CSV table of C-alpha atoms and ligand atoms in Angstrom, one decimal:
chain,number,residue,atom,x,y,z
A,1,MET,CA,5.1,17.1,-12.2
A,2,GLU,CA,1.6,18.4,-12.1
A,3,LEU,CA,-2.2,17.4,-12.1
A,4,TRP,CA,-4.1,17.7,-15.4
A,5,CYS,CA,-7.3,17.7,-17.1
A,6,ARG,CA,-7.6,16.0,-20.3
A,7,ALA,CA,-11.3,17.3,-20.7
A,8,CYS,CA,-10.6,21.2,-20.6
A,9,ARG,CA,-6.6,20.9,-20.4
A,10,ARG,CA,-6.4,23.0,-16.8
A,11,LYS,CA,-3.4,22.3,-14.8
A,12,TYR,CA,-3.0,22.1,-11.0
A,13,GLY,CA,0.0,21.8,-8.7
A,14,ILE,CA,1.0,18.4,-7.7
A,15,ASN,CA,0.2,19.0,-4.1
A,16,GLU,CA,-3.4,20.7,-4.1
A,17,PRO,CA,-5.6,18.7,-2.2
A,18,ILE,CA,-8.2,18.1,-4.9
A,19,TRP,CA,-9.2,14.8,-6.6
A,20,ARG,CA,-11.0,16.3,-9.9
A,21,CYS,CA,-11.1,19.2,-12.2
A,22,GLY,CA,-13.4,22.4,-11.3
A,23,CYS,CA,-15.2,21.4,-14.7
A,24,GLY,CA,-16.0,17.8,-13.2
A,25,SER,CA,-13.6,15.7,-15.1
A,26,PRO,CA,-11.1,13.5,-13.6
A,27,LEU,CA,-7.6,14.7,-13.4
A,28,ASP,CA,-4.3,12.9,-14.3
A,29,VAL,CA,-0.9,12.9,-13.2
A,30,ARG,CA,1.7,14.2,-15.8
A,31,ILE,CA,5.3,13.2,-14.5
A,32,ASP,CA,8.7,13.2,-16.2
A,33,SER,CA,9.5,9.5,-14.9
A,34,GLN,CA,12.8,8.4,-14.6
A,35,PHE,CA,14.3,4.7,-14.8
A,36,PRO,CA,18.0,4.5,-13.5
A,37,ARG,CA,18.5,0.8,-14.1
A,38,ASP,CA,21.5,0.4,-12.1
A,39,ARG,CA,20.2,1.9,-8.9
A,40,ILE,CA,16.8,0.3,-9.1
A,41,VAL,CA,18.2,-3.0,-9.3
A,42,LYS,CA,19.7,-2.7,-6.1
A,43,ARG,CA,16.8,-1.7,-4.2
A,44,ARG,CA,14.6,-3.7,-2.3
A,45,PRO,CA,12.0,-5.8,-4.2
A,46,ASN,CA,8.8,-3.9,-3.9
A,47,LEU,CA,7.1,-1.1,-5.9
A,48,TRP,CA,8.8,1.7,-4.5
A,49,ARG,CA,11.9,0.8,-6.3
A,50,TYR,CA,10.6,2.8,-9.2
A,51,ARG,CA,10.6,6.0,-7.0
A,52,GLU,CA,11.8,8.3,-9.5
A,53,ALA,CA,8.6,7.4,-11.4
A,54,LEU,CA,6.1,8.2,-8.6
A,55,PRO,CA,4.8,11.4,-7.7
A,56,LEU,CA,5.6,11.6,-4.1
A,57,GLU,CA,7.8,14.2,-2.7
A,58,ASP,CA,8.8,12.7,0.8
A,59,GLU,CA,9.7,9.3,1.1
A,60,VAL,CA,9.6,9.4,5.0
A,61,ARG,CA,5.7,9.3,4.2
A,62,VAL,CA,5.6,6.2,2.6
A,63,VAL,CA,2.9,3.6,3.6
A,64,SER,CA,4.1,0.1,2.8
A,65,PHE,CA,3.8,-3.1,3.6
A,66,ASP,CA,6.8,-3.9,1.3
A,67,GLU,CA,4.2,-5.1,-1.5
A,68,GLY,CA,4.8,-5.2,-4.9
A,69,PHE,CA,7.2,-7.4,-6.9
A,70,THR,CA,4.9,-10.2,-7.5
A,71,PRO,CA,6.0,-13.2,-9.3
A,72,LEU,CA,5.9,-13.4,-12.9
A,73,ILE,CA,5.7,-17.1,-13.9
A,74,PHE,CA,5.9,-18.6,-17.1
A,75,ARG,CA,3.5,-21.6,-18.5
A,76,ASN,CA,2.6,-23.2,-21.4
A,77,PHE,CA,-0.8,-22.2,-22.3
A,78,LYS,CA,-2.5,-24.7,-24.9
A,79,GLY,CA,0.9,-24.4,-26.7
A,80,PHE,CA,1.3,-20.7,-26.3
A,81,GLN,CA,3.7,-19.0,-24.0
A,82,VAL,CA,1.9,-17.0,-21.2
A,83,ALA,CA,3.6,-15.3,-18.1
A,84,PHE,CA,1.1,-15.1,-15.2
A,85,LYS,CA,1.6,-12.1,-12.7
A,86,LEU,CA,0.5,-13.2,-9.5
A,87,GLU,CA,-1.3,-10.3,-8.3
A,88,TYR,CA,-3.4,-12.1,-5.7
A,89,LEU,CA,-0.5,-12.4,-3.6
A,90,PHE,CA,-0.6,-8.8,-1.9
A,91,PRO,CA,-1.2,-8.1,1.6
A,92,THR,CA,-4.7,-7.6,1.3
A,93,GLY,CA,-5.5,-10.2,-1.5
A,94,SER,CA,-5.5,-8.2,-4.6
A,95,PHE,CA,-3.7,-5.7,-6.9
A,96,LYS,CA,-5.4,-3.0,-5.3
A,97,ASP,CA,-2.5,-2.6,-3.2
A,98,ARG,CA,-0.5,-0.9,-5.8
A,99,GLY,CA,-3.1,1.8,-5.9
A,100,ALA,CA,-4.0,2.2,-2.3
A,101,SER,CA,0.0,2.3,-1.3
A,102,LEU,CA,0.6,4.9,-3.6
A,103,LEU,CA,-2.7,6.8,-2.6
A,104,VAL,CA,-2.6,6.8,1.1
A,105,SER,CA,1.1,7.8,0.7
A,106,LYS,CA,0.1,10.9,-1.0
A,107,VAL,CA,-2.9,11.7,1.2
A,108,ARG,CA,-0.5,11.6,4.3
A,109,GLU,CA,2.1,14.0,2.7
A,110,LEU,CA,-0.8,16.1,1.9
A,111,GLY,CA,-1.7,16.1,5.6
A,112,ILE,CA,-5.2,14.9,5.0
A,113,GLN,CA,-6.6,13.2,8.1
A,114,GLU,CA,-9.8,11.6,6.8
A,115,VAL,CA,-10.8,10.1,3.3
A,116,VAL,CA,-14.1,8.4,1.7
A,117,GLU,CA,-13.7,5.6,-0.7
A,118,ASP,CA,-16.7,3.3,-2.3
A,119,SER,CA,-16.3,-0.1,-3.4
A,120,SER,CA,-17.7,-3.3,-2.4
A,121,GLY,CA,-14.7,-5.2,-2.4
A,122,ASN,CA,-11.1,-5.6,-2.9
A,123,ALA,CA,-10.4,-1.6,-3.7
A,124,ALA,CA,-12.1,-0.6,-0.6
A,125,ALA,CA,-10.2,-3.6,1.5
A,126,ALA,CA,-6.8,-2.1,0.3
A,127,ILE,CA,-7.5,1.5,1.3
A,128,ALA,CA,-8.9,0.6,4.1
A,129,ALA,CA,-5.7,-1.4,5.3
A,130,TYR,CA,-3.3,1.2,4.4
A,131,CYS,CA,-5.4,3.8,6.1
A,132,ALA,CA,-5.1,1.6,9.4
A,133,ALA,CA,-1.7,1.3,9.0
A,134,SER,CA,-0.9,5.2,8.7
A,135,GLY,CA,-3.8,6.1,11.3
A,136,ILE,CA,-5.9,7.9,8.8
A,137,THR,CA,-9.9,7.7,9.4
A,138,CYS,CA,-11.1,5.8,6.6
A,139,HIS,CA,-15.2,5.9,5.8
A,140,ILE,CA,-16.3,3.3,3.4
A,141,TYR,CA,-19.5,3.0,1.4
A,142,VAL,CA,-20.5,-0.2,0.2
A,143,PRO,CA,-23.8,-1.4,-1.2
A,144,GLU,CA,-26.2,-3.4,1.1
A,145,THR,CA,-25.5,-6.5,-1.0
A,146,ALA,CA,-21.9,-6.4,-0.6
A,147,SER,CA,-20.1,-10.1,-0.1
A,148,PHE,CA,-19.7,-10.8,3.5
A,149,SER,CA,-16.2,-11.9,3.4
A,150,LYS,CA,-15.2,-8.6,2.0
A,151,LEU,CA,-17.1,-6.6,4.5
A,152,THR,CA,-15.5,-8.8,7.2
A,153,GLN,CA,-12.2,-7.6,5.9
A,154,ILE,CA,-13.0,-4.0,5.8
A,155,ARG,CA,-14.8,-3.9,9.0
A,156,MET,CA,-11.5,-5.8,10.6
A,157,TYR,CA,-9.3,-3.0,9.3
A,158,GLY,CA,-11.2,-0.4,11.6
A,159,ALA,CA,-12.8,1.4,8.5
A,160,ARG,CA,-16.2,2.9,9.2
A,161,LEU,CA,-18.7,1.1,7.0
A,162,VAL,CA,-21.7,2.9,5.7
A,163,LYS,CA,-24.2,0.5,4.1
A,164,VAL,CA,-26.2,1.9,0.9
A,165,PRO,CA,-29.6,0.5,0.0
A,166,GLY,CA,-30.1,0.4,-3.8
A,167,SER,CA,-27.3,-0.2,-6.7
A,168,ARG,CA,-23.8,0.1,-6.9
A,169,GLN,CA,-24.6,3.7,-8.8
A,170,ASP,CA,-26.4,4.9,-5.5
A,171,THR,CA,-23.4,3.9,-3.4
A,172,ALA,CA,-21.2,5.9,-5.7
A,173,ARG,CA,-23.2,9.0,-5.3
A,174,ALA,CA,-23.5,8.8,-1.4
A,175,ALA,CA,-19.9,8.7,-1.5
A,176,PHE,CA,-19.5,11.1,-3.9
A,177,GLU,CA,-21.9,13.6,-1.9
A,178,ALA,CA,-19.5,12.8,1.5
A,179,ALA,CA,-16.8,13.5,-0.4
A,180,GLU,CA,-17.5,17.1,-0.8
A,181,LYS,CA,-16.5,17.7,2.8
A,182,SER,CA,-13.8,15.4,2.7
A,183,TYR,CA,-11.3,13.8,0.6
A,184,TYR,CA,-12.3,11.4,-2.1
A,185,ALA,CA,-9.9,8.4,-1.9
A,186,SER,CA,-11.7,7.0,-4.6
A,187,HIS,CA,-10.0,4.1,-6.8
A,188,TYR,CA,-11.3,5.4,-10.2
A,189,TRP,CA,-11.7,9.0,-9.5
A,190,ASN,CA,-8.4,9.9,-7.8
A,191,PRO,CA,-5.4,10.2,-10.0
A,192,PHE,CA,-3.0,8.8,-7.2
A,193,PHE,CA,-4.5,5.7,-7.3
A,194,PHE,CA,-3.5,5.0,-11.1
A,195,GLN,CA,0.2,6.3,-10.1
A,196,GLY,CA,0.2,3.0,-8.0
A,197,THR,CA,-1.0,0.6,-10.5
A,198,LYS,CA,1.3,1.8,-13.2
A,199,THR,CA,4.0,0.0,-11.1
A,200,PHE,CA,2.6,-3.4,-12.8
A,201,ALA,CA,4.0,-2.5,-16.2
A,202,PHE,CA,7.6,-1.4,-14.5
A,203,GLU,CA,7.4,-4.9,-12.9
A,204,VAL,CA,6.8,-6.7,-15.8
A,205,TRP,CA,9.6,-4.6,-18.1
A,206,GLU,CA,12.2,-5.9,-15.3
A,207,GLN,CA,11.1,-9.2,-14.5
A,208,LEU,CA,11.4,-9.8,-18.7
A,209,GLY,CA,14.8,-8.6,-18.5
A,210,PHE,CA,13.9,-5.0,-19.5
A,211,ARG,CA,11.6,-5.7,-22.4
A,212,VAL,CA,8.1,-5.5,-22.9
A,213,PRO,CA,5.6,-9.0,-23.6
A,214,HIS,CA,3.8,-8.7,-27.1
A,215,ASN,CA,0.3,-8.9,-25.3
A,216,LEU,CA,-1.3,-8.1,-22.1
A,217,VAL,CA,-4.8,-9.8,-21.6
A,218,ILE,CA,-6.2,-7.7,-18.7
A,219,PRO,CA,-9.9,-7.6,-16.7
A,220,VAL,CA,-11.8,-4.4,-17.1
A,221,GLY,CA,-14.3,-2.8,-14.7
A,222,HIS,CA,-13.0,0.8,-13.7
A,223,GLY,CA,-9.9,-0.1,-15.4
A,224,THR,CA,-7.5,0.7,-12.6
A,225,LEU,CA,-5.1,-2.0,-13.7
A,226,LEU,CA,-5.8,-1.5,-17.7
A,227,LEU,CA,-5.1,2.4,-17.3
A,228,GLY,CA,-2.1,1.8,-14.5
A,229,ALA,CA,-0.5,-0.4,-17.3
A,230,HIS,CA,-1.2,1.7,-20.2
A,231,PHE,CA,0.3,4.9,-18.4
A,232,GLY,CA,3.4,2.5,-17.3
A,233,PHE,CA,4.4,1.3,-20.3
A,234,GLN,CA,3.6,4.7,-21.9
A,235,GLU,CA,6.0,6.4,-19.7
A,236,LEU,CA,8.7,3.6,-20.3
A,237,LYS,CA,8.4,4.5,-24.2
A,238,ALA,CA,8.8,8.2,-23.6
A,239,SER,CA,11.7,7.7,-21.2
A,240,GLY,CA,13.5,5.8,-24.1
A,241,MET,CA,13.6,2.4,-22.1
A,242,VAL,CA,11.5,0.5,-24.6
A,243,LYS,CA,10.5,1.1,-28.2
A,244,GLU,CA,7.0,-0.6,-28.2
A,245,THR,CA,4.5,-1.2,-25.9
A,246,PRO,CA,1.9,-4.3,-25.5
A,247,ARG,CA,-1.2,-4.9,-27.4
A,248,ILE,CA,-4.1,-4.6,-24.8
A,249,PHE,CA,-6.5,-7.2,-24.6
A,250,ALA,CA,-9.3,-5.9,-22.6
A,251,VAL,CA,-11.6,-8.5,-20.8
A,252,GLN,CA,-15.2,-7.8,-19.4
A,253,SER,CA,-17.8,-10.4,-18.6
A,254,GLU,CA,-21.0,-10.9,-20.7
A,255,ASN,CA,-23.1,-10.2,-18.2
A,256,CYS,CA,-21.7,-6.4,-18.1
A,257,CYS,CA,-19.8,-5.3,-20.9
A,258,PRO,CA,-20.6,-1.8,-21.7
A,259,LEU,CA,-17.0,-1.3,-22.9
A,260,PHE,CA,-17.1,-4.3,-25.1
A,261,ARG,CA,-20.4,-2.8,-26.7
A,262,VAL,CA,-18.9,0.8,-27.2
A,263,PHE,CA,-16.0,-0.5,-28.7
A,264,HIS,CA,-17.8,-3.1,-31.0
A,265,GLU,CA,-20.9,-1.3,-31.8
A,266,GLY,CA,-18.9,2.1,-32.6
A,267,LEU,CA,-20.9,4.0,-29.9
A,268,THR,CA,-20.2,7.5,-28.8
A,269,TYR,CA,-21.6,7.1,-25.2
A,270,LEU,CA,-22.3,4.5,-22.7
A,271,PRO,CA,-25.2,2.0,-23.3
A,272,GLN,CA,-27.7,1.4,-20.5
A,273,ILE,CA,-27.1,-1.9,-19.1
A,274,VAL,CA,-29.3,-4.0,-17.3
A,275,GLU,CA,-27.0,-5.5,-14.8
A,276,LYS,CA,-27.1,-9.1,-14.6
A,277,GLU,CA,-25.4,-11.1,-11.8
A,278,SER,CA,-21.9,-12.7,-12.4
A,279,LEU,CA,-19.3,-14.6,-10.8
A,280,ALA,CA,-17.1,-12.0,-12.0
A,281,GLU,CA,-18.3,-9.3,-9.3
A,282,GLY,CA,-15.4,-7.4,-9.5
A,283,ILE,CA,-15.8,-6.1,-13.2
A,284,GLY,CA,-19.9,-5.7,-12.8
A,285,ILE,CA,-19.2,-1.7,-13.6
A,286,SER,CA,-22.2,-0.4,-15.8
A,287,GLN,CA,-20.9,3.0,-15.9
A,288,PRO,CA,-17.0,3.3,-16.0
A,289,LEU,CA,-16.2,6.7,-15.3
A,290,ARG,CA,-13.0,6.7,-17.3
A,291,TRP,CA,-14.6,5.0,-20.5
A,292,LYS,CA,-13.1,7.0,-23.0
A,293,GLN,CA,-9.8,7.1,-21.5
A,294,ILE,CA,-9.6,3.3,-21.6
A,295,LEU,CA,-11.2,3.2,-25.1
A,296,GLU,CA,-8.6,5.3,-26.5
A,297,ALA,CA,-5.5,3.1,-24.3
A,298,VAL,CA,-7.0,-0.2,-26.0
A,299,LYS,CA,-7.3,1.6,-29.6
A,300,SER,CA,-4.0,3.1,-29.5
A,301,SER,CA,-2.3,-0.3,-28.5
A,302,GLN,CA,-3.7,-2.0,-31.5
A,303,GLY,CA,-5.7,-4.2,-29.2
A,304,THR,CA,-9.3,-5.0,-28.7
A,305,PHE,CA,-12.1,-6.1,-26.3
A,306,LEU,CA,-13.3,-9.2,-25.7
A,307,LYS,CA,-16.2,-10.9,-23.5
A,308,VAL,CA,-16.4,-14.4,-21.6
A,309,SER,CA,-19.4,-16.1,-20.4
A,310,GLU,CA,-20.5,-17.4,-17.1
A,311,GLU,CA,-19.6,-20.8,-18.3
A,312,GLU,CA,-16.2,-19.8,-19.6
A,313,ILE,CA,-15.3,-18.2,-16.4
A,314,VAL,CA,-16.2,-21.3,-14.4
A,315,SER,CA,-14.3,-23.6,-16.7
A,316,SER,CA,-11.4,-21.2,-16.6
A,317,LEU,CA,-11.4,-20.9,-12.6
A,318,ARG,CA,-11.3,-24.8,-12.7
A,319,GLU,CA,-8.5,-25.3,-15.0
A,320,LEU,CA,-6.5,-22.6,-13.0
A,321,SER,CA,-7.3,-24.3,-9.5
A,322,HIS,CA,-6.3,-27.6,-11.0
A,323,GLN,CA,-3.0,-26.0,-11.9
A,324,GLY,CA,-2.5,-24.8,-8.1
A,325,PHE,CA,-4.0,-21.3,-8.5
A,326,PHE,CA,-6.6,-20.7,-6.1
A,327,LEU,CA,-8.7,-17.3,-7.5
A,328,GLU,CA,-11.7,-15.4,-7.2
A,329,PRO,CA,-14.0,-15.7,-10.2
A,330,THR,CA,-13.3,-12.3,-11.6
A,331,SER,CA,-9.7,-13.3,-11.9
A,332,ALA,CA,-10.5,-16.3,-14.4
A,333,VAL,CA,-12.0,-13.9,-16.9
A,334,ALA,CA,-8.4,-12.8,-18.4
A,335,PRO,CA,-7.4,-16.6,-19.0
A,336,ALA,CA,-10.5,-17.3,-20.4
A,337,ALA,CA,-10.1,-14.7,-22.9
A,338,LEU,CA,-6.8,-16.1,-23.4
A,339,ALA,CA,-8.3,-19.0,-24.6
A,340,GLN,CA,-10.8,-17.2,-26.9
A,341,LEU,CA,-7.6,-15.5,-28.5
A,342,VAL,CA,-5.5,-18.7,-29.0
A,343,LYS,CA,-8.5,-20.4,-30.5
A,344,ARG,CA,-9.3,-17.3,-32.7
A,345,GLU,CA,-5.7,-17.1,-33.6
A,346,LEU,CA,-5.7,-13.4,-32.6
A,347,VAL,CA,-2.3,-13.9,-30.9
A,348,HIS,CA,0.8,-16.0,-32.4
A,349,SER,CA,2.6,-19.1,-30.8
A,350,SER,CA,5.7,-17.2,-30.8
A,351,GLU,CA,4.3,-14.3,-28.9
A,352,LEU,CA,4.6,-13.9,-25.1
A,353,SER,CA,1.2,-12.8,-23.4
A,354,VAL,CA,1.3,-11.5,-19.8
A,355,VAL,CA,-1.8,-12.1,-18.0
A,356,PRO,CA,-2.4,-10.7,-14.2
A,357,LEU,CA,-4.1,-13.3,-11.8
A,358,THR,CA,-6.0,-10.5,-9.8
A,359,GLY,CA,-7.2,-11.6,-6.6
A,360,THR,CA,-7.5,-14.3,-4.3
A,361,GLY,CA,-10.0,-17.2,-4.4
A,362,LEU,CA,-10.0,-16.9,-0.3
A,363,LYS,CA,-12.4,-14.1,-0.1
A,364,ALA,CA,-14.8,-15.7,-2.1
A,365,ALA,CA,-14.5,-19.2,-1.1
A,366,ASP,CA,-18.2,-19.4,-0.4
A,367,LYS,CA,-19.3,-18.1,-3.6
A,368,ILE,CA,-17.2,-20.7,-5.4
A,369,ALA,CA,-18.6,-23.4,-3.1
A,370,SER,CA,-22.0,-22.6,-4.3
A,371,LYS,CA,-21.7,-21.5,-7.8
A,372,VAL,CA,-18.8,-23.6,-9.1
A,373,LEU,CA,-18.4,-26.8,-6.8
A,374,ASP,CA,-22.4,-27.0,-5.9
A,375,LEU,CA,-21.8,-27.4,-2.5
B,1,LIG,C1,-10.1,-9.7,-8.6
B,1,LIG,C2,-10.2,-8.2,-9.5
B,1,LIG,N1,-10.0,-8.1,-10.5
B,1,LIG,C3,-10.0,-7.3,-11.3
B,1,LIG,C4,-10.6,-6.1,-11.4
B,1,LIG,C5,-10.7,-5.1,-12.3
B,1,LIG,O1,-10.4,-4.0,-11.7
B,1,LIG,P1,-10.8,-2.7,-12.4
B,1,LIG,O2,-12.3,-2.4,-12.0
B,1,LIG,O3,-10.1,-1.4,-11.7
B,1,LIG,O4,-10.9,-2.5,-14.0
B,1,LIG,C6,-11.3,-6.0,-10.1
B,1,LIG,C7,-12.1,-4.8,-9.3
B,1,LIG,O5,-12.3,-4.6,-8.3
B,1,LIG,C8,-11.0,-6.8,-9.1
B,1,LIG,O6,-11.5,-6.9,-7.6
B,2,LIG,ZN1,-11.2,20.1,-16.4
């Protein structure tokens, strides 16, 4: 088990209290994951049942709300088979608890008392909650424009909020500077966050009777779920548990789609994006740090990038609500993209597509009321 850098190939011990490489690039965890199926199935239905694949040395340090093993439910989607994974049923209302549970547990194991994170929403809420549960001081940097209900949630967990004027990028810069003197528990920089999100893949595999689906349709901003799922399925393959991995369809909003553009225009750099407001605020990331890694993951899976319009997001959100799923608008982009895939015959009716429903609508009720219902 070790930390390693894709850019310069340098390696570090797994317990070094660092969050990036000396060369300035992000790090990843290399781990020889094991999946003892007969032991796994006897354990509690939470994400820690895959402990032989998680880079923690001491189980006593685990910070957990018994999270994970979210329901995977089957629905008929315009004549096609879809399994929705209800990731909005986590304790803080989004899939980010996967990453937070692992990362904060590791922070505790490393003996770190204080962390910094920047996000305007779900990732910050998740980190703040797990820090609250473990007595770790947490400084959250947010853009001045962050949504009121998410800020309320973060504040209620007792995190110290620092509001930064300007763009999302300005907030990231301020947090980055603060992290020089502290530990950066960033959901996109820190390699341990992705070690938590990879449990998404393990759960899907187990819930499908130890098989993989044909397709995954995933919203992508910084790619914490997409890369986590990719790592997870790769580890299952490397350990001989599965032969194939799913095709990954990555979804962005038309109003902010740097990765879609790099992929389809064959760019070798991230284009400058003029940020436009979108209902899908969770994926409004114009400069995703791990963009090369995300591109590679999608390409190697034989998948592609899709983009959805604001109208498609609204109609998908409405349709899902009418089936009993109350989601935040960002979560509607993947089902909206599945509708495109079906229409363009990019998926076959005999194939199973897994679609995560990533965040609860309860945090975005005001926005939904004004932008979707016209209340
Ligand atoms: C509800 C929701 N879905 C999807 C995403 C996308 O996650 P990522 O930015 O890690 O790709 C986010 C990110 O904040 C989110 O809040
Ligand atoms: Zn490096």
